[in-house]
PDB file of C-alpha atoms in Angstrom:
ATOM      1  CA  UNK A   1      39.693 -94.467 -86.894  1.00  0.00           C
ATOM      2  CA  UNK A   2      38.613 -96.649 -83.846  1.00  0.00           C
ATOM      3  CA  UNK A   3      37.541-100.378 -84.871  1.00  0.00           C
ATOM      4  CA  UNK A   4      34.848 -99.975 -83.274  1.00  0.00           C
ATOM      5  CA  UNK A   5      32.246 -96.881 -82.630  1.00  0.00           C
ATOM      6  CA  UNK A   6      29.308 -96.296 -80.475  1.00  0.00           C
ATOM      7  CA  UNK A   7      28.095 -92.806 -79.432  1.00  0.00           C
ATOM      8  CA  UNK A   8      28.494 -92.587 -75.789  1.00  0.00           C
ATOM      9  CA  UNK A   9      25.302 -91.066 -75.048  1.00  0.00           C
ATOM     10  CA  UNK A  10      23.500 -91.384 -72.759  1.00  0.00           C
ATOM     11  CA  UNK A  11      20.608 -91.661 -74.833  1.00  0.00           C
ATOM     12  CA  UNK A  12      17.484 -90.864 -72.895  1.00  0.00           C
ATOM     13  CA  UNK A  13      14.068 -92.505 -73.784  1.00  0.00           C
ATOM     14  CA  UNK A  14      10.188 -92.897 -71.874  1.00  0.00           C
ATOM     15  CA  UNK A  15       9.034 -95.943 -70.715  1.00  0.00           C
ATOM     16  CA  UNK A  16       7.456 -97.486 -73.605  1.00  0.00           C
ATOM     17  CA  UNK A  17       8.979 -95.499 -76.626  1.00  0.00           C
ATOM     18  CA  UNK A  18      11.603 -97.338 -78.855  1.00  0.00           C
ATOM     19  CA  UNK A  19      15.545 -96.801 -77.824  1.00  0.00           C
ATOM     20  CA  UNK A  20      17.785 -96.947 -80.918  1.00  0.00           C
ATOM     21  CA  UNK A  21      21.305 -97.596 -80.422  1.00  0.00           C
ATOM     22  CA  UNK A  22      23.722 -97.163 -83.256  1.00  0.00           C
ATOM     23  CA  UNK A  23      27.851 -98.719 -83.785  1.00  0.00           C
ATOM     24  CA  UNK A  24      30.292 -98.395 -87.251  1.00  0.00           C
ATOM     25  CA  UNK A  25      33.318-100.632 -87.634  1.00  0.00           C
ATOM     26  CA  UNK A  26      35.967-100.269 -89.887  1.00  0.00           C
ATOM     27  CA  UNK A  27      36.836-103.739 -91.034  1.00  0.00           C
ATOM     28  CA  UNK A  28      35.022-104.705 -93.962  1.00  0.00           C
ATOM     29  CA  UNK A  29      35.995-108.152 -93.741  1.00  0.00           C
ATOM     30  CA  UNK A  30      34.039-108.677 -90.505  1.00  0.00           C
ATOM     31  CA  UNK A  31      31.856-111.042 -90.070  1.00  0.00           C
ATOM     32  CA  UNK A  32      30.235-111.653 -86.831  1.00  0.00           C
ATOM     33  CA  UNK A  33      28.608-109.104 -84.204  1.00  0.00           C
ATOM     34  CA  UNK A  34      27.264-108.714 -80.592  1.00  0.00           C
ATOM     35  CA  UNK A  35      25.412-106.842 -78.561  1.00  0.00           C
ATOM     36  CA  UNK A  36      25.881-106.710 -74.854  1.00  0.00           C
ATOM     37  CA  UNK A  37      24.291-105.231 -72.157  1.00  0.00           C
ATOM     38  CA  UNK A  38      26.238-103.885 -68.638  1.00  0.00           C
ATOM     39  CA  UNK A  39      24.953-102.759 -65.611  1.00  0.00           C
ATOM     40  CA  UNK A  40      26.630-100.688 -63.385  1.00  0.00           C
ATOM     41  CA  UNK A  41      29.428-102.612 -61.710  1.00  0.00           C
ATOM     42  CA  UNK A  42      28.769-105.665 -63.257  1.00  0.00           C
ATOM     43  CA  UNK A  43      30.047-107.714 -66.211  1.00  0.00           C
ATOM     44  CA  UNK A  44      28.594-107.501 -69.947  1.00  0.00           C
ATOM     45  CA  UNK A  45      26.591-109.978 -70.924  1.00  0.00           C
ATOM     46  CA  UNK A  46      25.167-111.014 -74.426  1.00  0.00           C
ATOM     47  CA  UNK A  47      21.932-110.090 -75.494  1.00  0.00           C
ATOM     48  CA  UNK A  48      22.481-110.835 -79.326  1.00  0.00           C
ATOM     49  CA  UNK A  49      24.550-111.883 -82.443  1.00  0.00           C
ATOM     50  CA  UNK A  50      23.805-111.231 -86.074  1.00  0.00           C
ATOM     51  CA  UNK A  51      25.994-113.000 -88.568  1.00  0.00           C
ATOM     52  CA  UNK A  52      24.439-111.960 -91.758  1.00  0.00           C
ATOM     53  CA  UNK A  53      22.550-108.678 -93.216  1.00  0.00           C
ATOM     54  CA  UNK A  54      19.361-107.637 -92.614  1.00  0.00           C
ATOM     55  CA  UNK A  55      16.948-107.784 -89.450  1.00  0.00           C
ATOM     56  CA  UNK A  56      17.355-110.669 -86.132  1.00  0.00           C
ATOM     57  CA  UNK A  57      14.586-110.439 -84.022  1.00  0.00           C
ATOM     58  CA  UNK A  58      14.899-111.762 -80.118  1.00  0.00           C
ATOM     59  CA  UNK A  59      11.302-110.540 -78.439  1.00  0.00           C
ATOM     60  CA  UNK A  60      11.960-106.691 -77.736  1.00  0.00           C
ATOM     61  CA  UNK A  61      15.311-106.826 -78.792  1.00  0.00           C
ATOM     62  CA  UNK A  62      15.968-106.349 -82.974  1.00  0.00           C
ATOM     63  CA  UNK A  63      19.556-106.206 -84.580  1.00  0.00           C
ATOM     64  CA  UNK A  64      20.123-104.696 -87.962  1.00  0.00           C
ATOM     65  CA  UNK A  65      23.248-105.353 -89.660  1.00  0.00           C
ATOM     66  CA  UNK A  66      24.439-103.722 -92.867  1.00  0.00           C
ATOM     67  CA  UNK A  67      27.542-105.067 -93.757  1.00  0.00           C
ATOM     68  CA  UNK A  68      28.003-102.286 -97.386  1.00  0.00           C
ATOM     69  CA  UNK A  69      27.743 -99.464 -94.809  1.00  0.00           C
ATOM     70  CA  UNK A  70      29.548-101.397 -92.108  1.00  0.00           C
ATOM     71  CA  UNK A  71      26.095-100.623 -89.576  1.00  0.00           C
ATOM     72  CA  UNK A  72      25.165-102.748 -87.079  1.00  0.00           C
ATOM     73  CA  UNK A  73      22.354-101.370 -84.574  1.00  0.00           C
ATOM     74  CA  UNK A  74      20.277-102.430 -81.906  1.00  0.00           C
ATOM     75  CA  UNK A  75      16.829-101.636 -81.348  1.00  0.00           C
ATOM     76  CA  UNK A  76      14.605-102.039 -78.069  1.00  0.00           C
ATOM     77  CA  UNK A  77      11.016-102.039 -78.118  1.00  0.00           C
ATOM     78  CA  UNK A  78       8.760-101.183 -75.646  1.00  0.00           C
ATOM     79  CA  UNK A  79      11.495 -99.808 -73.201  1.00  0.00           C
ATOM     80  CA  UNK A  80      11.177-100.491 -69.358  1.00  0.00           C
ATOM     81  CA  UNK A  81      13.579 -98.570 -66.920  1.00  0.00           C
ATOM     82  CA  UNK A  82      15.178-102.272 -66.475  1.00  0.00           C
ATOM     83  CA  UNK A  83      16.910-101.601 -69.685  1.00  0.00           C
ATOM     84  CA  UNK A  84      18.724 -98.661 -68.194  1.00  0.00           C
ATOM     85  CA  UNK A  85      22.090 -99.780 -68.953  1.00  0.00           C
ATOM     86  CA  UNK A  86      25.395 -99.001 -71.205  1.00  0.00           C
ATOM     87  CA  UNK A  87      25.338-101.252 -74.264  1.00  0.00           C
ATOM     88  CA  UNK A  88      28.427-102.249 -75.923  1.00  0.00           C
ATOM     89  CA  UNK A  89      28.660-103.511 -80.142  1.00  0.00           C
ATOM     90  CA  UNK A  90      31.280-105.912 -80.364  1.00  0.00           C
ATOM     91  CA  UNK A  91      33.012-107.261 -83.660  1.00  0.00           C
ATOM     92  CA  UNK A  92      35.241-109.909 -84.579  1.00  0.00           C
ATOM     93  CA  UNK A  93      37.418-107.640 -86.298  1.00  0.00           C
ATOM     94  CA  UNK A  94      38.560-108.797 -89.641  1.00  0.00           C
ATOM     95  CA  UNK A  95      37.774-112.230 -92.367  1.00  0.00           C
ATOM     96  CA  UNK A  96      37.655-115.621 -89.843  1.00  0.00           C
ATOM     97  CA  UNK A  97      39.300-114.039 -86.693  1.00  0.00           C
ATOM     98  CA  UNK A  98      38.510-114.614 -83.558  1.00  0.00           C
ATOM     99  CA  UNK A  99      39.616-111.004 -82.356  1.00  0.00           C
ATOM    100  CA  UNK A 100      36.597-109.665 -80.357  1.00  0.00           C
ATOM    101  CA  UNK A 101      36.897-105.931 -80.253  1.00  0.00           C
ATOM    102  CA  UNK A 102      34.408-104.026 -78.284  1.00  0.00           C
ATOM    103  CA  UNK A 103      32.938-100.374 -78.790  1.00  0.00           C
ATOM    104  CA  UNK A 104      33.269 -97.453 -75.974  1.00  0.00           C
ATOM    105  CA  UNK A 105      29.199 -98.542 -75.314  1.00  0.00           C
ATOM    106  CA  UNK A 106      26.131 -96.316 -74.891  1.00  0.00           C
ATOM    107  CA  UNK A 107      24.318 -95.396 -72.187  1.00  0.00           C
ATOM    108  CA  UNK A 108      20.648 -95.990 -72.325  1.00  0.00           C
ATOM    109  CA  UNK A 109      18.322 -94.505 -69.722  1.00  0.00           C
ATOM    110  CA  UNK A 110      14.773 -94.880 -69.738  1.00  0.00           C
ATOM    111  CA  UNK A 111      13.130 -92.703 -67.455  1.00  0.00           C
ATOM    112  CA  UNK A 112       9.291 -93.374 -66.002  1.00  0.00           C
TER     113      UNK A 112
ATOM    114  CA  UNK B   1      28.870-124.668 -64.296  1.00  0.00           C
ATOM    115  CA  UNK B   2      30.249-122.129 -61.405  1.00  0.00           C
ATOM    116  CA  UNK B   3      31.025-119.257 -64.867  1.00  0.00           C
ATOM    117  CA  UNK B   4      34.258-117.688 -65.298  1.00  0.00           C
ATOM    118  CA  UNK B   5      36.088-117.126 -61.765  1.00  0.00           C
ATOM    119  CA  UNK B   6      38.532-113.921 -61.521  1.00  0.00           C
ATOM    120  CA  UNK B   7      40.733-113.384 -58.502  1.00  0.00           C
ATOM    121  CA  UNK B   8      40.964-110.795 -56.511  1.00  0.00           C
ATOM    122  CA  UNK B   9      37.885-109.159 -57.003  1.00  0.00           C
ATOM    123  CA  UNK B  10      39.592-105.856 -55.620  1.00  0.00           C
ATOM    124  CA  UNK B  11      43.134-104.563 -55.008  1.00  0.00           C
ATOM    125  CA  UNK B  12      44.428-101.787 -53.597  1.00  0.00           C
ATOM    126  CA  UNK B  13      48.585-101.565 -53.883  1.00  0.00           C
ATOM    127  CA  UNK B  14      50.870 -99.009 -54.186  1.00  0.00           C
ATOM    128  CA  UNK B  15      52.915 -97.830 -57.332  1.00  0.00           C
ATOM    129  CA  UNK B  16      55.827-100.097 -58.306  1.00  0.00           C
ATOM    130  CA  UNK B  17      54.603-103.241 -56.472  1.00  0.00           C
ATOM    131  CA  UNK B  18      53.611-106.332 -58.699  1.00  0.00           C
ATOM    132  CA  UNK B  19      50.313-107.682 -59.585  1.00  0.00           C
ATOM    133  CA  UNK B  20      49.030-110.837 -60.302  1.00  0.00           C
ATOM    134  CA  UNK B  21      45.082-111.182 -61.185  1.00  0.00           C
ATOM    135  CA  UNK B  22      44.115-114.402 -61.753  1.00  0.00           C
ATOM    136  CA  UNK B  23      41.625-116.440 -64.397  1.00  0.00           C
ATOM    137  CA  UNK B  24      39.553-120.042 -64.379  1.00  0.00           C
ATOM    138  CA  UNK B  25      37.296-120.266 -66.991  1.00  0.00           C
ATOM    139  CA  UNK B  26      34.174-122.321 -67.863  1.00  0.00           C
ATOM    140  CA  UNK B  27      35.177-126.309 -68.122  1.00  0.00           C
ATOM    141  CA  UNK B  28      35.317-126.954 -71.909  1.00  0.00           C
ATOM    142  CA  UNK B  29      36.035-123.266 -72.975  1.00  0.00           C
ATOM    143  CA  UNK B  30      39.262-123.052 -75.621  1.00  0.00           C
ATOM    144  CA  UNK B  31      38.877-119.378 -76.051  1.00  0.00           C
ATOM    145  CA  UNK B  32      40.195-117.286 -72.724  1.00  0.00           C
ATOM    146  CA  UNK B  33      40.399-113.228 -73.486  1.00  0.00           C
ATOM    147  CA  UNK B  34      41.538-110.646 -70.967  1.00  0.00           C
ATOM    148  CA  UNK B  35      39.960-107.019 -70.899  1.00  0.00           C
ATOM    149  CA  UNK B  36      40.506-104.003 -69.474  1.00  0.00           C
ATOM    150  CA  UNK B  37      37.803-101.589 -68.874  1.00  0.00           C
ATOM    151  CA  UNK B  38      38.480 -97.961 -67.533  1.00  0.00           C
ATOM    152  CA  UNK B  39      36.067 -94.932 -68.257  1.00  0.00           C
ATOM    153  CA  UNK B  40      37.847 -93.074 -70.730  1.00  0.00           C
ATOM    154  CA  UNK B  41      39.016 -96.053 -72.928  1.00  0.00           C
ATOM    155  CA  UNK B  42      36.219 -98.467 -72.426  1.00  0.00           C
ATOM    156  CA  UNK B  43      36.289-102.237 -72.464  1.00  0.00           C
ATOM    157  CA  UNK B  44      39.792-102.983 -74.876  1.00  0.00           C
ATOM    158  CA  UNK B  45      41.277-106.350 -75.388  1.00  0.00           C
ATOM    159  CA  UNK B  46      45.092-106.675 -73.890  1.00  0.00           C
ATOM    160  CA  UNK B  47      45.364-110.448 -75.311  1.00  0.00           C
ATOM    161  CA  UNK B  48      43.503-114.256 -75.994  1.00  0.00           C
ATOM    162  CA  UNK B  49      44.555-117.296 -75.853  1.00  0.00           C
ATOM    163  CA  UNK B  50      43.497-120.195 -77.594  1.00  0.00           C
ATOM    164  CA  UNK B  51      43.567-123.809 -76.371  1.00  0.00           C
ATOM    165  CA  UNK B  52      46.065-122.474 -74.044  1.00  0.00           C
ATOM    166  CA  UNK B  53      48.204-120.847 -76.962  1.00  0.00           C
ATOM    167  CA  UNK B  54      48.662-117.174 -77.132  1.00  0.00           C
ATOM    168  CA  UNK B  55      46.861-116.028 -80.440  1.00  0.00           C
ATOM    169  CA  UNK B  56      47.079-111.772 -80.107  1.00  0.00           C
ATOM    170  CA  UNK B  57      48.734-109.845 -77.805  1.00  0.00           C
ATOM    171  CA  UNK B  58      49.205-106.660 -79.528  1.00  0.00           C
ATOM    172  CA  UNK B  59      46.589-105.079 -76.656  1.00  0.00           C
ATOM    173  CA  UNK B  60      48.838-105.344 -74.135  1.00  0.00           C
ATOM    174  CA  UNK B  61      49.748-102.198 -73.440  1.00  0.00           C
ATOM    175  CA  UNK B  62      53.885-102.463 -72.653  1.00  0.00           C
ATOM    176  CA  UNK B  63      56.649-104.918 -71.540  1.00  0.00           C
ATOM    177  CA  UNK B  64      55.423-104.389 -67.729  1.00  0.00           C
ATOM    178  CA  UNK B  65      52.343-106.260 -68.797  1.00  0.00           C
ATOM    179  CA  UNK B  66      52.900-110.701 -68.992  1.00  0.00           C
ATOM    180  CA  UNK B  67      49.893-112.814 -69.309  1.00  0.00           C
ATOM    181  CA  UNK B  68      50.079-117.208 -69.422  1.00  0.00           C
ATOM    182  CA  UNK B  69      47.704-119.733 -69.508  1.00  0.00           C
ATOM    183  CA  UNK B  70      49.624-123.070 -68.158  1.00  0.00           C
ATOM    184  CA  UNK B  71      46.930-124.982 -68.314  1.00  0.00           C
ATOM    185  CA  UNK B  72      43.180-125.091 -69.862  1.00  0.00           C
ATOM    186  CA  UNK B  73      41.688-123.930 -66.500  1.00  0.00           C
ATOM    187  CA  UNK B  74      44.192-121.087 -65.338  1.00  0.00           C
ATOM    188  CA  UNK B  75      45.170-117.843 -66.594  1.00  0.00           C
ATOM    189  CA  UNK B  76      47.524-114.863 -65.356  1.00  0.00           C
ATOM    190  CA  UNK B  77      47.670-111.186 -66.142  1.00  0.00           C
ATOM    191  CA  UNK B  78      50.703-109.998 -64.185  1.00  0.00           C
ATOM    192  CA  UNK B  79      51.710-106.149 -63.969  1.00  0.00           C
ATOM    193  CA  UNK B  80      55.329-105.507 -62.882  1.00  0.00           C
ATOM    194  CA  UNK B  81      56.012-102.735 -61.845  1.00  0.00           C
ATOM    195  CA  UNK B  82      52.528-101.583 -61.574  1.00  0.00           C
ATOM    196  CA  UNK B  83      51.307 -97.632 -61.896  1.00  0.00           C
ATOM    197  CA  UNK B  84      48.642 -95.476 -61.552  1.00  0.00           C
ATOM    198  CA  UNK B  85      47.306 -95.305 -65.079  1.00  0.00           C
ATOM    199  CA  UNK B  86      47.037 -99.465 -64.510  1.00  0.00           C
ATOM    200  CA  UNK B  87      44.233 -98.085 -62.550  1.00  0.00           C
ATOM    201  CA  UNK B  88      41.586-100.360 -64.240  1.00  0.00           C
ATOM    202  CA  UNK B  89      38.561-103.545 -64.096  1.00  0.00           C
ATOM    203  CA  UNK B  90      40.169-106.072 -65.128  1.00  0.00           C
ATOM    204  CA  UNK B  91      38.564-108.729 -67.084  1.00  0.00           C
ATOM    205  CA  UNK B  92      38.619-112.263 -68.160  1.00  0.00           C
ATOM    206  CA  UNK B  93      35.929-114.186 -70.158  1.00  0.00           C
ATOM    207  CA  UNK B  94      35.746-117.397 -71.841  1.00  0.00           C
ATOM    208  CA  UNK B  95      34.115-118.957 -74.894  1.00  0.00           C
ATOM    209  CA  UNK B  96      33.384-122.594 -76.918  1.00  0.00           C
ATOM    210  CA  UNK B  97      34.420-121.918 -80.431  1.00  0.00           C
ATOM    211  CA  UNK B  98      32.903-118.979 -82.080  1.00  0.00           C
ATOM    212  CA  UNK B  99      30.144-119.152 -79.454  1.00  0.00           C
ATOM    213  CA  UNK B 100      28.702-116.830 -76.613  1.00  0.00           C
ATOM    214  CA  UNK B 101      32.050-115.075 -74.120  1.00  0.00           C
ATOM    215  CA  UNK B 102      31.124-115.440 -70.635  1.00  0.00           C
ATOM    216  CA  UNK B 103      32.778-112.922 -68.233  1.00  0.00           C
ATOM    217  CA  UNK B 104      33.879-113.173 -64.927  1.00  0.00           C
ATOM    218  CA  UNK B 105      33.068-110.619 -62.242  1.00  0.00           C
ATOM    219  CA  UNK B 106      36.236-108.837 -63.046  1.00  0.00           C
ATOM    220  CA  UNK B 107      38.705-107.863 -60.665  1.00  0.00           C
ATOM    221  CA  UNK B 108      38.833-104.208 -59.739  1.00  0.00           C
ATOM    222  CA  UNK B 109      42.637-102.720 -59.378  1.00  0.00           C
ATOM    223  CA  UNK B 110      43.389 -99.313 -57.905  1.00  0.00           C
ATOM    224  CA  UNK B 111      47.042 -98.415 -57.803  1.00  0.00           C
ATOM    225  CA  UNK B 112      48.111 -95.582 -55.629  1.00  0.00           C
TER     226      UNK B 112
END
């Protein structure tokens, strides 16, 4: 089992409509988590961390962590073809590590 | 702050030659990680360092693969001798504490 899973996708969504993007780790001992955002031929960067269950909202950006189910997901409101990108989950895998392990990503397009 | 500074950006070399891809990170920053990212495999981990100390490198993918941080402000990867599955983006990012990772632009390597 991968430490880290994300269906590759690529999910495809309207302009406007809500993109839902989904990752599973297997360390229950985890306790941070990231979302990041990559455009073609560029270099992630963070959109959001969630360090305890439940909902983190960040204007059209949500994170939902369930740490019983070990779930962490990303939601996007109000999707503009901007957001056409491949997000990546990333976990510091393990109880007080600093090991950063990153899913495979999923692609997001939002078409017009 | 100038962000996370990889060199080369690209490289093209031929099979069996050595590689050096070089790493300054953000002023301040006592976490440095290098990445690999490749299609297939995604974005993995090969090894961090922290406050200059090697912490992990059980990424690294085999003996031809060395990475050092002399210093707070410069880090190595070196591939000797290189191949074609090296074929990779390279990446190095940098973080305060448990904080945000900054990446640099990554350094694209072709081997032929």
């Amino acid at each position: 089992q991968k430490e880290v899973e994300q269906n590759s996708g690529p999910l495809s969504v309207p302009e406007g409509a809500i993109a839902s993007l989904n990752c599973t780790y297997s360390d229950r001992g985890s306790q941070s988590f990231f979302w990041y955002r990559q455009y073609s031929g560029k270099s992630p960067e963070l959109i959001m961390s969630i360090y305890s269950n439940g909902d983190k909202e960040d204007g059209r950006f949500t994170a939902q962590l369930n740490k019983a189910s070990q779930y962490v997901s990303l939601l996007i409101r109000d999707s503009q073809p901007s957001d056409s990108a491949t997000y990546l989950c990333a976990v510091n895998i393990g109880y007080n590590t600093d090991k950063l392990i990153f899913g495979t990503g999923t692609r997001l397009q939002v078409f017009p | 702050d100038a962000g996370v500074i990889q060199s080369p950006r690209h490289e093209v070399t031929e099979m069996g030659q050595e590689v050096t891809l070089r790493c300054k990170p953000i002023s301040g920053h006592d976490y440095l990680f290098w990445y690999r990212q490749t299609m297939m495999r995604g974005l993995e981990l090969l090894i961090y360092f922290n406050n200059n100390v090697p912490i992990d490198d059980s990424g690294m993918p085999e003996d031809r693969f060395s990475a050092k941080m002399p210093n707070a402000s410069f880090s190595t990867l070196k591939i000797q001798p290189s191949e074609p599955r090296d074929s990779a983006v390279y990446f190095c990012a940098s973080r305060v504490g448990a904080g945000e990772l900054f990446f640099g632009e990554g350094s694209r390597l072709t081997v032929l």
